[in-house]
mmCIF file of C-alpha atoms in Angstrom:
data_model
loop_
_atom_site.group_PDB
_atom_site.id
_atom_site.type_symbol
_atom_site.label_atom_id
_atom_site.label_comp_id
_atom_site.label_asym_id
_atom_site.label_seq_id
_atom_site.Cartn_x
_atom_site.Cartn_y
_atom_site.Cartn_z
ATOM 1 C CA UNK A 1 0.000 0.000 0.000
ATOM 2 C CA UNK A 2 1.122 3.481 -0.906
ATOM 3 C CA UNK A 3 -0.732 6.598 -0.198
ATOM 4 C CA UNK A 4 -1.011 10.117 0.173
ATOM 5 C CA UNK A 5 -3.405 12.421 2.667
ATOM 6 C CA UNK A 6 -3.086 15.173 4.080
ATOM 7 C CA UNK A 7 -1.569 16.169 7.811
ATOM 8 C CA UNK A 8 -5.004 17.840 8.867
ATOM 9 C CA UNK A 9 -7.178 14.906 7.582
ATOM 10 C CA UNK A 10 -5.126 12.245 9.194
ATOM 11 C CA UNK A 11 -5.002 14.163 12.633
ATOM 12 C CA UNK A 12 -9.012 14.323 12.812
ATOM 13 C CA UNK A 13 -9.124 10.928 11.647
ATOM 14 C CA UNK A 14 -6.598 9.748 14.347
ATOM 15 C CA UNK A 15 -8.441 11.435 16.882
ATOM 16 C CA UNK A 16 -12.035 9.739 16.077
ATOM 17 C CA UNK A 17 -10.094 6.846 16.126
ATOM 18 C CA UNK A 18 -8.480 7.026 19.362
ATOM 19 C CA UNK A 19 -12.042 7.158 21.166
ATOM 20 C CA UNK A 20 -12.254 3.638 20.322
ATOM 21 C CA UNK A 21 -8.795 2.180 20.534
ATOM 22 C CA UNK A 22 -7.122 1.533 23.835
ATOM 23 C CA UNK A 23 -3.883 3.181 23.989
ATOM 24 C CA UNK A 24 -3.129 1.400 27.317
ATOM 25 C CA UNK A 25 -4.255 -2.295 26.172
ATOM 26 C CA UNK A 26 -2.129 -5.092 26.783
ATOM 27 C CA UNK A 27 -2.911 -6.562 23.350
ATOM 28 C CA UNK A 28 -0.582 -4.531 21.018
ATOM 29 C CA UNK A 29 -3.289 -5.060 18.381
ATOM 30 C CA UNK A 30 -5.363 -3.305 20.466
ATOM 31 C CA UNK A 31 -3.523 -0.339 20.247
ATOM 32 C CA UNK A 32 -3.545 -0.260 16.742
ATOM 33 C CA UNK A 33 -5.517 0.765 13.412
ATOM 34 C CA UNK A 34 -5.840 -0.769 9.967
ATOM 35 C CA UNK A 35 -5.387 1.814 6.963
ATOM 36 C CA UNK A 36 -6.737 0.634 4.195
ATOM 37 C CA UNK A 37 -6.478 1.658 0.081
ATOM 38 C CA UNK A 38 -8.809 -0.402 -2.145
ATOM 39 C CA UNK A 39 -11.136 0.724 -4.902
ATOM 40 C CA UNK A 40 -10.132 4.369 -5.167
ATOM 41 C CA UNK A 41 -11.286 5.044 -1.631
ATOM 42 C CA UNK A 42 -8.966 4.941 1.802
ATOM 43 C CA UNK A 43 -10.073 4.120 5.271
ATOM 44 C CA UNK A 44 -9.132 3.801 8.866
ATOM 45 C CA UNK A 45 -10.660 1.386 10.887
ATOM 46 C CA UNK A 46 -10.361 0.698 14.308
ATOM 47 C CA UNK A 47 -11.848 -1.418 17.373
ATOM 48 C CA UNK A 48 -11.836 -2.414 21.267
ATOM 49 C CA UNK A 49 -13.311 -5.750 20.290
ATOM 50 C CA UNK A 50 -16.561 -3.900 21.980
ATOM 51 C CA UNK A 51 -16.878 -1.068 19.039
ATOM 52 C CA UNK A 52 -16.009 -0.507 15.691
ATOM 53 C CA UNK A 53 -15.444 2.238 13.485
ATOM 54 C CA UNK A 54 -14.654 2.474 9.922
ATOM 55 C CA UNK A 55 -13.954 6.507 8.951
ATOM 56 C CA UNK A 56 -13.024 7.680 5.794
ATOM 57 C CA UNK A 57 -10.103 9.340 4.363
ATOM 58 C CA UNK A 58 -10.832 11.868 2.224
ATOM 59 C CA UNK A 59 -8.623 13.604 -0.731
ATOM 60 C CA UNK A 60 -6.214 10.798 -0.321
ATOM 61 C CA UNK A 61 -3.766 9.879 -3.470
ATOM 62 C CA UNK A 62 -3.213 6.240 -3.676
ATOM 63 C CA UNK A 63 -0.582 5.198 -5.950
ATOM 64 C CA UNK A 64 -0.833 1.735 -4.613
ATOM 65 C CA UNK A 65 -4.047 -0.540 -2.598
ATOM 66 C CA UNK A 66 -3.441 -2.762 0.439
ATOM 67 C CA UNK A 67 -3.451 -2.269 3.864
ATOM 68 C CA UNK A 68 -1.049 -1.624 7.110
ATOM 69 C CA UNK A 69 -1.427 -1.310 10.987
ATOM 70 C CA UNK A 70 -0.208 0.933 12.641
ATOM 71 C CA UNK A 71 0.249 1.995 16.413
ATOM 72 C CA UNK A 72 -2.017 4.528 16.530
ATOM 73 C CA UNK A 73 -0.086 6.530 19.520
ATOM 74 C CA UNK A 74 2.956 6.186 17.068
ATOM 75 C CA UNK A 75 0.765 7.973 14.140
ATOM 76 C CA UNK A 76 -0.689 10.690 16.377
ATOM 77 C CA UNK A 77 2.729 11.342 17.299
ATOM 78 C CA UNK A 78 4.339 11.333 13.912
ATOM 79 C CA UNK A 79 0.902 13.611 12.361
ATOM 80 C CA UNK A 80 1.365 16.164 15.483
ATOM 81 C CA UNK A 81 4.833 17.031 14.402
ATOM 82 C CA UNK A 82 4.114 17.178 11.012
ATOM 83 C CA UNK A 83 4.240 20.883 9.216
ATOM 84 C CA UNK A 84 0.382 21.680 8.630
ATOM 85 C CA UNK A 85 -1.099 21.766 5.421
ATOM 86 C CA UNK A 86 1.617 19.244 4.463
ATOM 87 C CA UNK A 87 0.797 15.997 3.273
ATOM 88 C CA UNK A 88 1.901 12.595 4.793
ATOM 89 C CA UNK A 89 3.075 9.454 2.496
ATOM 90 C CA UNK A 90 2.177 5.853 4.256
ATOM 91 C CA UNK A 91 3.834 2.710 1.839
ATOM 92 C CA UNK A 92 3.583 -0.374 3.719
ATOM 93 C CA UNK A 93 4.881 -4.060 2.283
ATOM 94 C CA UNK A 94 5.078 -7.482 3.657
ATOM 95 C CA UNK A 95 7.780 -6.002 6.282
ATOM 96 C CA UNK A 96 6.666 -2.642 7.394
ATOM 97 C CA UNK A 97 5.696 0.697 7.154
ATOM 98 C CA UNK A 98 7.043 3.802 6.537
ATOM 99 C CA UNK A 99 5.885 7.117 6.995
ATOM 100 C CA UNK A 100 6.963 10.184 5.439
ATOM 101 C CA UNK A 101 6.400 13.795 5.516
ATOM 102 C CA UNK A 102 8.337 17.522 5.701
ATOM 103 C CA UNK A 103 9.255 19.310 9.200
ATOM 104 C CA UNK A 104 10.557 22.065 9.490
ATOM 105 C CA UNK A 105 11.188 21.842 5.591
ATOM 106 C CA UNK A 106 13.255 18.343 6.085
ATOM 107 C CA UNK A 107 11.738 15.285 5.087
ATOM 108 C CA UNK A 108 11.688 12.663 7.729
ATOM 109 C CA UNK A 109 10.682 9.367 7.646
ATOM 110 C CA UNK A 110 9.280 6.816 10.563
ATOM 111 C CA UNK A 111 8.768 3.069 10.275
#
């Protein structure tokens, strides 16, 4: 998976997200969200094994379908320090995932 959204979309979307995940699970998966790119459209979804939510990523390029997890305390993290109005690259493969943005007008990358 390969895709591209922007910082201000992915921080709302983190946030909905985090009212269902539990940051402070012991299950690691738990603490987690799938991104997913398939059919033109991208999606975050996320659970507590009590709830689920599915939410939408809007104005996202994807240059390639699939889907990662992530830790979503690690994303928050990463989309807080990103510059705003920036957009933020997630690629994921059979390893891991990497994502990438500008700060401070230096690209870094985290994965």
């Amino acid at each position: 998976m390969k895709i591209s959204v922007g910082r201000e979309n992915l921080k709302w979307v983190a946030e909905v997200a985090s009212k269902v995940v539990n940051l402070k699970s012991p299950r690691e998966e738990l603490r987690c969200v799938r991104i997913e790119a398939r059919n033109g459209k991208a999606f975050v979804q996320a659970t507590n094994l009590e709830e689920w939510v599915s939410i939408p990523l809007d104005g996202v390029g994807i240059e390639r379908e699939g889907f990662c997890i992530v830790n979503l305390a690690e994303l928050k993290a990463f989309v807080k320090d990103a510059q705003p109005k920036k957009c933020i690259e997630i690629e994921s493969d059979d390893v891991a995932v990497k994502a990438t943005t500008d700060i401070n007008g230096n690209s870094i990358a985290k994965g």
